[in-house]
Short mmCIF file of C-alpha atoms in Angstrom, two decimals:
data_model
loop_
_atom_site.label_atom_id
_atom_site.label_comp_id
_atom_site.label_asym_id
_atom_site.label_seq_id
_atom_site.Cartn_x
_atom_site.Cartn_y
_atom_site.Cartn_z
CA UNK A 1 48.39 78.40 -18.63
CA UNK A 2 51.36 78.75 -16.31
CA UNK A 3 52.60 75.76 -14.35
CA UNK A 4 53.58 75.45 -10.72
CA UNK A 5 56.73 77.41 -9.92
CA UNK A 6 58.84 77.21 -6.78
CA UNK A 7 61.59 79.43 -5.45
CA UNK A 8 64.40 79.25 -4.71
CA UNK A 9 65.61 76.12 -6.50
CA UNK A 10 68.43 75.49 -4.05
CA UNK A 11 69.12 76.73 -0.54
CA UNK A 12 71.75 76.11 2.11
CA UNK A 13 70.95 76.95 5.72
CA UNK A 14 72.61 76.43 9.08
CA UNK A 15 71.06 74.31 11.81
CA UNK A 16 68.78 76.44 13.99
CA UNK A 17 67.98 78.97 11.27
CA UNK A 18 64.59 79.61 9.72
CA UNK A 19 63.67 79.22 6.05
CA UNK A 20 60.80 80.28 3.78
CA UNK A 21 60.02 78.48 0.56
CA UNK A 22 57.62 79.87 -2.03
CA UNK A 23 55.19 78.37 -4.49
CA UNK A 24 53.01 79.86 -7.21
CA UNK A 25 50.12 77.59 -8.07
CA UNK A 26 48.93 76.75 -11.54
CA UNK A 27 46.35 79.08 -13.05
CA UNK A 28 42.83 78.07 -12.00
CA UNK A 29 43.98 75.99 -9.02
CA UNK A 30 42.85 76.92 -5.50
CA UNK A 31 44.50 74.23 -3.37
CA UNK A 32 48.18 73.92 -2.55
CA UNK A 33 49.90 70.98 -0.87
CA UNK A 34 53.48 70.69 0.33
CA UNK A 35 55.55 67.53 0.41
CA UNK A 36 58.98 66.67 1.80
CA UNK A 37 61.10 64.19 -0.15
CA UNK A 38 64.18 62.96 1.67
CA UNK A 39 66.95 61.42 -0.40
CA UNK A 40 65.99 58.00 -1.71
CA UNK A 41 62.42 58.18 -0.41
CA UNK A 42 58.98 58.99 -1.72
CA UNK A 43 57.40 62.37 -1.00
CA UNK A 44 55.71 62.75 2.39
CA UNK A 45 52.67 65.00 2.85
CA UNK A 46 53.33 68.02 5.08
CA UNK A 47 50.07 69.98 4.83
CA UNK A 48 47.51 71.42 2.47
CA UNK A 49 46.03 74.90 2.12
CA UNK A 50 42.63 75.86 0.78
CA UNK A 51 41.00 79.29 1.05
CA UNK A 52 44.03 80.54 2.97
CA UNK A 53 43.57 78.00 5.77
CA UNK A 54 45.40 74.80 6.62
CA UNK A 55 43.22 71.92 5.56
CA UNK A 56 44.95 68.74 6.59
CA UNK A 57 48.39 68.02 8.01
CA UNK A 58 50.77 65.11 7.93
CA UNK A 59 53.07 63.90 10.67
CA UNK A 60 55.24 67.00 10.88
CA UNK A 61 55.96 69.15 13.97
CA UNK A 62 54.53 72.67 14.45
CA UNK A 63 57.83 74.27 13.42
CA UNK A 64 56.62 73.48 9.90
CA UNK A 65 54.03 76.13 9.07
CA UNK A 66 52.56 77.67 5.99
CA UNK A 67 50.51 80.39 4.41
CA UNK A 68 48.27 80.68 1.41
CA UNK A 69 47.59 84.06 -0.16
CA UNK A 70 44.47 85.39 -1.94
CA UNK A 71 46.09 84.64 -5.31
CA UNK A 72 46.48 81.00 -4.12
CA UNK A 73 50.27 81.19 -3.94
CA UNK A 74 51.79 79.67 -0.82
CA UNK A 75 54.75 79.70 1.53
CA UNK A 76 56.28 76.95 3.61
CA UNK A 77 58.15 78.12 6.71
CA UNK A 78 60.43 75.92 8.75
CA UNK A 79 61.79 77.17 12.07
CA UNK A 80 64.71 75.85 14.10
CA UNK A 81 66.12 73.88 11.20
CA UNK A 82 67.53 70.45 11.90
CA UNK A 83 69.95 68.42 9.81
CA UNK A 84 67.15 65.95 9.00
CA UNK A 85 65.19 68.75 7.34
CA UNK A 86 67.57 68.49 4.40
CA UNK A 87 65.35 67.35 1.54
CA UNK A 88 63.60 68.29 -1.68
CA UNK A 89 60.44 70.26 -0.89
CA UNK A 90 57.71 69.89 -3.45
CA UNK A 91 54.66 72.05 -3.92
CA UNK A 92 51.59 70.73 -5.70
CA UNK A 93 48.53 72.64 -6.82
CA UNK A 94 45.11 71.32 -7.71
CA UNK A 95 41.46 72.20 -7.97
CA UNK A 96 39.28 71.37 -5.01
CA UNK A 97 37.09 68.96 -6.92
CA UNK A 98 36.90 65.20 -7.01
CA UNK A 99 38.71 63.33 -9.74
CA UNK A 100 41.32 65.99 -10.28
CA UNK A 101 45.05 65.62 -10.35
CA UNK A 102 47.81 67.54 -8.62
CA UNK A 103 50.52 69.27 -10.59
CA UNK A 104 53.96 69.54 -9.04
CA UNK A 105 56.62 72.21 -9.16
CA UNK A 106 60.28 71.44 -9.71
CA UNK A 107 60.98 71.61 -6.00
CA UNK A 108 63.37 73.43 -3.68
CA UNK A 109 66.45 71.52 -2.58
CA UNK A 110 67.17 72.51 1.04
CA UNK A 111 70.47 71.57 2.62
CA UNK A 112 70.93 72.12 6.35
CA UNK A 113 74.53 72.15 7.57
CA UNK B 1 45.91 52.81 7.27
CA UNK B 2 46.36 53.79 3.65
CA UNK B 3 49.70 52.82 2.16
CA UNK B 4 51.50 52.08 -1.08
CA UNK B 5 54.17 49.46 -1.57
CA UNK B 6 56.56 49.34 -4.48
CA UNK B 7 58.42 46.05 -3.99
CA UNK B 8 61.23 46.76 -6.43
CA UNK B 9 63.70 49.41 -5.32
CA UNK B 10 65.82 49.21 -8.45
CA UNK B 11 65.18 47.65 -11.87
CA UNK B 12 67.51 47.45 -14.85
CA UNK B 13 66.26 46.66 -18.35
CA UNK B 14 67.78 46.73 -21.81
CA UNK B 15 66.63 49.34 -24.28
CA UNK B 16 63.77 47.93 -26.32
CA UNK B 17 62.76 45.42 -23.67
CA UNK B 18 59.37 45.43 -21.99
CA UNK B 19 58.89 46.87 -18.52
CA UNK B 20 56.57 46.24 -15.60
CA UNK B 21 56.82 48.17 -12.35
CA UNK B 22 54.81 46.83 -9.46
CA UNK B 23 52.58 48.76 -7.10
CA UNK B 24 50.35 47.46 -4.31
CA UNK B 25 48.06 49.67 -2.28
CA UNK B 26 46.10 49.46 0.91
CA UNK B 27 42.89 51.47 0.89
CA UNK B 28 39.40 50.70 2.17
CA UNK B 29 37.27 52.23 -0.56
CA UNK B 30 37.70 52.57 -4.30
CA UNK B 31 41.13 54.11 -4.70
CA UNK B 32 42.26 56.96 -6.86
CA UNK B 33 45.67 55.88 -8.16
CA UNK B 34 48.51 57.64 -9.92
CA UNK B 35 51.91 56.97 -11.40
CA UNK B 36 54.45 59.80 -11.44
CA UNK B 37 57.94 59.94 -12.92
CA UNK B 38 60.84 61.95 -11.51
CA UNK B 39 64.10 62.72 -13.26
CA UNK B 40 67.11 63.43 -11.02
CA UNK B 41 66.68 66.62 -9.01
CA UNK B 42 63.36 67.39 -10.67
CA UNK B 43 59.72 67.53 -9.66
CA UNK B 44 57.10 64.91 -10.38
CA UNK B 45 55.43 64.47 -13.75
CA UNK B 46 52.11 62.66 -13.96
CA UNK B 47 52.22 59.59 -16.23
CA UNK B 48 48.68 58.36 -15.76
CA UNK B 49 45.77 58.14 -13.34
CA UNK B 50 42.92 55.84 -12.42
CA UNK B 51 39.72 57.18 -10.91
CA UNK B 52 37.08 54.72 -12.11
CA UNK B 53 35.84 52.88 -15.18
CA UNK B 54 38.11 50.99 -17.54
CA UNK B 55 40.76 49.21 -15.47
CA UNK B 56 43.41 49.59 -18.17
CA UNK B 57 44.51 53.20 -18.40
CA UNK B 58 46.77 54.77 -20.97
CA UNK B 59 49.24 57.49 -20.12
CA UNK B 60 51.89 59.61 -21.68
CA UNK B 61 55.15 58.38 -23.19
CA UNK B 62 53.62 55.03 -24.14
CA UNK B 63 52.96 53.89 -20.56
CA UNK B 64 49.87 52.04 -19.39
CA UNK B 65 48.71 50.65 -16.06
CA UNK B 66 46.14 48.08 -15.04
CA UNK B 67 44.02 48.35 -11.90
CA UNK B 68 43.31 44.96 -10.32
CA UNK B 69 41.05 45.28 -7.29
CA UNK B 70 41.35 41.60 -6.36
CA UNK B 71 45.13 41.95 -6.08
CA UNK B 72 45.16 45.55 -4.76
CA UNK B 73 47.61 46.32 -7.53
CA UNK B 74 48.19 49.05 -10.09
CA UNK B 75 51.20 47.94 -12.11
CA UNK B 76 52.83 50.17 -14.69
CA UNK B 77 53.85 48.74 -18.05
CA UNK B 78 55.59 49.76 -21.23
CA UNK B 79 56.11 47.41 -24.20
CA UNK B 80 59.46 48.87 -25.33
CA UNK B 81 61.67 50.95 -23.07
CA UNK B 82 63.73 53.87 -24.38
CA UNK B 83 66.96 55.13 -22.81
CA UNK B 84 65.14 58.37 -21.90
CA UNK B 85 62.80 56.39 -19.61
CA UNK B 86 65.58 56.04 -17.04
CA UNK B 87 64.22 57.81 -13.96
CA UNK B 88 62.48 57.14 -10.66
CA UNK B 89 58.86 56.07 -10.72
CA UNK B 90 56.37 56.63 -7.92
CA UNK B 91 52.98 55.07 -7.39
CA UNK B 92 50.52 57.03 -5.25
CA UNK B 93 47.02 56.72 -3.83
CA UNK B 94 44.79 59.57 -2.71
CA UNK B 95 44.19 59.57 1.04
CA UNK B 96 42.32 61.83 3.43
CA UNK B 97 42.29 65.59 2.64
CA UNK B 98 43.04 64.57 -0.96
CA UNK B 99 46.68 64.15 0.02
CA UNK B 100 48.84 61.81 -2.04
CA UNK B 101 50.38 58.81 -0.31
CA UNK B 102 53.45 57.71 -2.22
CA UNK B 103 55.40 54.52 -2.37
CA UNK B 104 59.15 54.56 -1.87
CA UNK B 105 59.75 54.56 -5.60
CA UNK B 106 61.42 52.30 -8.15
CA UNK B 107 64.59 53.49 -9.83
CA UNK B 108 64.76 52.38 -13.46
CA UNK B 109 68.07 52.04 -15.26
CA UNK B 110 68.16 51.35 -19.02
CA UNK B 111 71.10 49.60 -20.65
CA UNK B 112 71.86 50.38 -24.29
#
């Protein structure tokens, strides 16, 4: 089975720009969650997608948005980038069942200058 | 509110020494608990998980963790640390929407 893959691995953007990050979920998984990990901190939950709809959101502003596609892959979009958006963005996929674990991709390192 | 505390920001041990990384959680019901490891610039790899049953759980790479409800703890242990264990370790609890709530992490350094 294939694991969770994210693209791109690194990205540099200018403040005010928009960015799209992509995630392919693990085979057999139907739920995708996105996390932001600032330097020296633990990952923070952004939102989760199930059946192509947002299903839970953390404390992030609306300029953070996402999509999930019929093949369960997902995108994270961030508008009006701010310097504090610089972080490692992690995608995790899982099955929508109790007692299941999430599998993480390698992440996308976003730098906003 | 659900939360995870990892009291030790940085720990240094000698290769071959034993290791214990602390994790305390705050959660109203029976928690689902995880330990993940992260190498520099990489994603998170699951070491072990606790859902129910035996409070001592075994994981990969020789790690184990013990769930103690009375202490709201889920400490990670390894009897003999290898240089390749140097990394950052995160404890997490499952919250609403099955999201993971992570601690701030403990960075482990291993001296030869």
